[in-house]
Amino acid sequence: MPPVTQRVAARFVLAAAAVGAGAIHLAFAPEHLAEYQPLGIGFVVAGVLQLLWAVAVVRRDSPRWLLAGGVVSLAFVGVYLQSRTVGLPLGPEAFEPESFGLPDLICCALEVPVGLAAILLARRPGALRARLGIRWAAVTAAGLVLVGTASTNALAATGSHEHSHGDEHAHTCPSQPVRTGVVDARGVDTGVTAYFACLLEHEHDHAHA
């Protein structure tokens, strides 16, 4: 069995980061499929490509695979930044910037080092060929733990985001004011006050969605 080198360890960390980013993309895919199918399909494709690339880069030290994965990873980051600054030029909310969220920030934080490090390894095929020592083993282990923790937190945040999103739409106002027979200090029935307060709250939520 050939000795494990620093380069092998680096490829494993990059693969783990790609798996984390791919899992986040796939976790967000159902939500985007429901909103705009082509965008949701894009999330599925991105996630699958990242998972396949992770398997390929672990199995083989190929400069072409490393370069391709690095370029695509940075391209994903570019699309993400566009969606948060000027908005994507497609869908029902074209050119409307989206808000930043924890899962997508973590996904981006995983893709940036994957892109830069993969391109660097591709351009320097002779780099990190030394045998894996204790220090590099510790760094590799720390990198894997960091990637795993970040990915887990992002997926947990994705699940809570989808749950709260569903709760928001599940709560609706009554179709008409319901009189309770109790009046407030202004002499207005509290049921009527609650009805219009609910309408105003939902109009505020839709305006900031």
CSV table of C-alpha atoms in Angstrom, one decimal:
chain,number,residue,atom,x,y,z
A,1,MET,CA,0.0,0.0,0.0
A,2,PRO,CA,1.5,3.4,-1.0
A,3,PRO,CA,2.1,5.9,1.8
A,4,VAL,CA,-0.5,8.5,2.4
A,5,THR,CA,0.7,11.9,1.3
A,6,GLN,CA,-0.3,15.4,2.3
A,7,ARG,CA,-1.8,15.8,-1.2
A,8,VAL,CA,-4.1,12.8,-0.6
A,9,ALA,CA,-5.2,14.3,2.7
A,10,ALA,CA,-5.9,17.7,1.1
A,11,ARG,CA,-8.0,16.0,-1.6
A,12,PHE,CA,-10.1,14.2,1.1
A,13,VAL,CA,-10.8,17.6,2.8
A,14,LEU,CA,-11.8,19.1,-0.5
A,15,ALA,CA,-14.0,16.2,-1.2
A,16,ALA,CA,-15.7,16.5,2.2
A,17,ALA,CA,-16.3,20.2,1.6
A,18,ALA,CA,-17.8,19.5,-1.8
A,19,VAL,CA,-20.1,16.9,-0.2
A,20,GLY,CA,-21.2,19.4,2.4
A,21,ALA,CA,-22.0,22.0,-0.3
A,22,GLY,CA,-23.7,19.5,-2.5
A,23,ALA,CA,-25.9,18.3,0.4
A,24,ILE,CA,-27.0,21.9,1.1
A,25,HIS,CA,-27.9,22.4,-2.5
A,26,LEU,CA,-30.0,19.2,-2.5
A,27,ALA,CA,-31.7,20.2,0.7
A,28,PHE,CA,-32.7,23.5,-0.8
A,29,ALA,CA,-33.9,22.0,-4.1
A,30,PRO,CA,-37.5,21.0,-3.1
A,31,GLU,CA,-38.2,24.6,-1.9
A,32,HIS,CA,-36.9,26.1,-5.1
A,33,LEU,CA,-38.6,23.5,-7.3
A,34,ALA,CA,-41.9,24.6,-5.7
A,35,GLU,CA,-41.2,28.3,-6.4
A,36,TYR,CA,-39.6,28.0,-9.9
A,37,GLN,CA,-38.9,24.7,-11.4
A,38,PRO,CA,-35.8,25.6,-13.6
A,39,LEU,CA,-34.1,27.1,-10.5
A,40,GLY,CA,-34.9,24.0,-8.5
A,41,ILE,CA,-33.5,21.8,-11.2
A,42,GLY,CA,-30.3,23.9,-11.1
A,43,PHE,CA,-30.0,23.2,-7.4
A,44,VAL,CA,-30.3,19.5,-8.0
A,45,VAL,CA,-27.7,19.5,-10.8
A,46,ALA,CA,-25.3,21.6,-8.7
A,47,GLY,CA,-25.7,19.2,-5.7
A,48,VAL,CA,-25.2,16.0,-7.8
A,49,LEU,CA,-22.2,17.5,-9.6
A,50,GLN,CA,-20.5,18.3,-6.3
A,51,LEU,CA,-21.2,14.8,-4.9
A,52,LEU,CA,-19.8,13.2,-8.1
A,53,TRP,CA,-16.8,15.4,-8.1
A,54,ALA,CA,-16.1,14.5,-4.5
A,55,VAL,CA,-16.0,10.8,-5.4
A,56,ALA,CA,-13.9,11.4,-8.4
A,57,VAL,CA,-11.3,13.6,-6.6
A,58,VAL,CA,-10.9,11.0,-3.9
A,59,ARG,CA,-10.5,8.1,-6.3
A,60,ARG,CA,-8.0,9.8,-8.6
A,61,ASP,CA,-5.5,12.7,-8.5
A,62,SER,CA,-6.3,14.2,-11.8
A,63,PRO,CA,-5.3,17.8,-12.6
A,64,ARG,CA,-8.2,18.0,-15.1
A,65,TRP,CA,-10.7,17.0,-12.5
A,66,LEU,CA,-9.3,19.3,-9.9
A,67,LEU,CA,-9.3,22.2,-12.3
A,68,ALA,CA,-12.8,21.5,-13.5
A,69,GLY,CA,-14.1,21.2,-9.9
A,70,GLY,CA,-12.3,24.4,-8.8
A,71,VAL,CA,-13.7,26.4,-11.7
A,72,VAL,CA,-17.2,25.1,-11.3
A,73,SER,CA,-17.1,25.7,-7.5
A,74,LEU,CA,-16.1,29.4,-8.0
A,75,ALA,CA,-18.8,29.7,-10.7
A,76,PHE,CA,-21.4,28.6,-8.1
A,77,VAL,CA,-20.0,31.3,-5.8
A,78,GLY,CA,-20.4,33.9,-8.5
A,79,VAL,CA,-24.0,32.9,-9.2
A,80,TYR,CA,-24.7,33.1,-5.4
A,81,LEU,CA,-23.2,36.6,-5.1
A,82,GLN,CA,-25.2,37.7,-8.1
A,83,SER,CA,-28.4,36.4,-6.5
A,84,ARG,CA,-27.7,38.4,-3.3
A,85,THR,CA,-26.6,41.6,-5.0
A,86,VAL,CA,-28.5,42.3,-8.2
A,87,GLY,CA,-30.7,39.2,-8.4
A,88,LEU,CA,-30.8,36.4,-11.0
A,89,PRO,CA,-32.1,37.2,-14.5
A,90,LEU,CA,-34.8,34.5,-14.3
A,91,GLY,CA,-37.9,33.4,-12.5
A,92,PRO,CA,-40.9,35.2,-11.1
A,93,GLU,CA,-38.6,37.5,-9.0
A,94,ALA,CA,-36.0,38.2,-11.7
A,95,PHE,CA,-33.4,40.8,-10.7
A,96,GLU,CA,-34.7,41.0,-7.2
A,97,PRO,CA,-31.8,40.4,-4.7
A,98,GLU,CA,-32.4,37.7,-2.1
A,99,SER,CA,-31.5,38.0,1.6
A,100,PHE,CA,-28.5,36.3,3.1
A,101,GLY,CA,-29.1,33.2,5.2
A,102,LEU,CA,-26.9,30.9,7.3
A,103,PRO,CA,-27.1,27.8,5.1
A,104,ASP,CA,-26.2,29.6,1.9
A,105,LEU,CA,-23.4,31.5,3.6
A,106,ILE,CA,-22.0,28.2,4.9
A,107,CYS,CA,-22.4,26.6,1.4
A,108,CYS,CA,-20.5,29.6,-0.1
A,109,ALA,CA,-17.8,29.3,2.6
A,110,LEU,CA,-17.3,25.7,1.6
A,111,GLU,CA,-17.2,26.4,-2.1
A,112,VAL,CA,-14.6,29.2,-2.0
A,113,PRO,CA,-11.7,27.1,-0.5
A,114,VAL,CA,-12.7,24.1,-2.7
A,115,GLY,CA,-12.4,26.3,-5.8
A,116,LEU,CA,-9.1,28.0,-4.8
A,117,ALA,CA,-7.4,24.9,-3.4
A,118,ALA,CA,-8.5,22.6,-6.3
A,119,ILE,CA,-7.2,25.1,-8.9
A,120,LEU,CA,-3.9,25.4,-6.9
A,121,LEU,CA,-3.5,21.7,-6.7
A,122,ALA,CA,-4.3,21.3,-10.4
A,123,ARG,CA,-1.7,23.9,-11.4
A,124,ARG,CA,1.0,22.3,-9.1
A,125,PRO,CA,0.7,18.5,-9.6
A,126,GLY,CA,4.0,18.0,-7.7
A,127,ALA,CA,2.9,19.9,-4.6
A,128,LEU,CA,2.3,18.2,-1.2
A,129,ARG,CA,3.9,14.9,-2.2
A,130,ALA,CA,5.5,14.5,1.2
A,131,ARG,CA,4.4,11.7,3.5
A,132,LEU,CA,1.6,12.6,5.9
A,133,GLY,CA,3.1,13.4,9.2
A,134,ILE,CA,1.5,13.9,12.6
A,135,ARG,CA,1.1,17.6,12.1
A,136,TRP,CA,-0.6,17.3,8.7
A,137,ALA,CA,-2.8,14.4,10.1
A,138,ALA,CA,-4.0,16.7,12.8
A,139,VAL,CA,-4.7,19.5,10.4
A,140,THR,CA,-6.6,17.1,8.1
A,141,ALA,CA,-8.6,15.8,11.0
A,142,ALA,CA,-9.4,19.4,12.1
A,143,GLY,CA,-10.4,20.3,8.6
A,144,LEU,CA,-12.8,17.3,8.3
A,145,VAL,CA,-14.4,18.1,11.7
A,146,LEU,CA,-14.8,21.8,10.7
A,147,VAL,CA,-16.4,20.8,7.4
A,148,GLY,CA,-18.7,18.3,9.0
A,149,THR,CA,-19.8,20.7,11.8
A,150,ALA,CA,-20.4,23.5,9.3
A,151,SER,CA,-22.4,21.3,6.9
A,152,THR,CA,-24.5,19.8,9.8
A,153,ASN,CA,-25.4,23.3,11.1
A,154,ALA,CA,-26.3,24.4,7.6
A,155,LEU,CA,-28.6,21.5,7.0
A,156,ALA,CA,-30.2,22.0,10.4
A,157,ALA,CA,-30.8,25.6,9.6
A,158,THR,CA,-32.2,24.6,6.2
A,159,GLY,CA,-34.8,22.4,7.9
A,160,SER,CA,-35.8,25.0,10.4
A,161,HIS,CA,-36.1,27.6,7.5
A,162,GLU,CA,-38.4,25.3,5.5
A,163,HIS,CA,-40.5,24.6,8.7
A,164,SER,CA,-41.0,28.2,9.6
A,165,HIS,CA,-41.7,29.0,5.9
A,166,GLY,CA,-44.5,26.5,5.9
A,167,ASP,CA,-45.9,27.8,9.3
A,168,GLU,CA,-46.0,31.3,8.0
A,169,HIS,CA,-48.2,30.3,5.0
A,170,ALA,CA,-50.4,27.9,7.2
A,171,HIS,CA,-51.5,30.8,9.4
A,172,THR,CA,-54.3,32.8,7.7
A,173,CYS,CA,-56.6,35.6,8.8
A,174,PRO,CA,-60.4,35.0,9.2
A,175,SER,CA,-62.4,35.7,6.1
A,176,GLN,CA,-64.3,38.4,7.9
A,177,PRO,CA,-64.4,40.2,11.3
A,178,VAL,CA,-65.7,38.0,14.1
A,179,ARG,CA,-67.4,40.1,16.8
A,180,THR,CA,-66.7,39.0,20.4
A,181,GLY,CA,-68.9,41.3,22.2
A,182,VAL,CA,-65.9,42.8,24.0
A,183,VAL,CA,-64.8,46.3,23.2
A,184,ASP,CA,-61.5,48.0,23.7
A,185,ALA,CA,-60.8,51.5,25.1
A,186,ARG,CA,-61.9,53.1,21.9
A,187,GLY,CA,-65.2,51.3,21.9
A,188,VAL,CA,-64.3,49.0,19.0
A,189,ASP,CA,-65.1,45.3,19.2
A,190,THR,CA,-61.8,43.4,19.9
A,191,GLY,CA,-62.7,40.8,17.2
A,192,VAL,CA,-62.8,43.6,14.6
A,193,THR,CA,-59.5,45.0,15.8
A,194,ALA,CA,-57.8,41.6,15.7
A,195,TYR,CA,-59.1,41.0,12.2
A,196,PHE,CA,-57.6,44.2,10.7
A,197,ALA,CA,-54.4,43.8,12.8
A,198,CYS,CA,-54.0,40.4,11.2
A,199,LEU,CA,-54.5,41.8,7.7
A,200,LEU,CA,-51.9,44.5,8.3
A,201,GLU,CA,-49.4,42.0,9.7
A,202,HIS,CA,-49.7,39.8,6.6
A,203,GLU,CA,-49.4,42.7,4.3
A,204,HIS,CA,-46.2,43.7,6.1
A,205,ASP,CA,-44.8,40.1,5.9
A,206,HIS,CA,-45.5,40.0,2.1
A,207,ALA,CA,-43.9,43.3,1.6
A,208,HIS,CA,-40.7,42.1,3.3
A,209,ALA,CA,-40.7,38.6,1.9
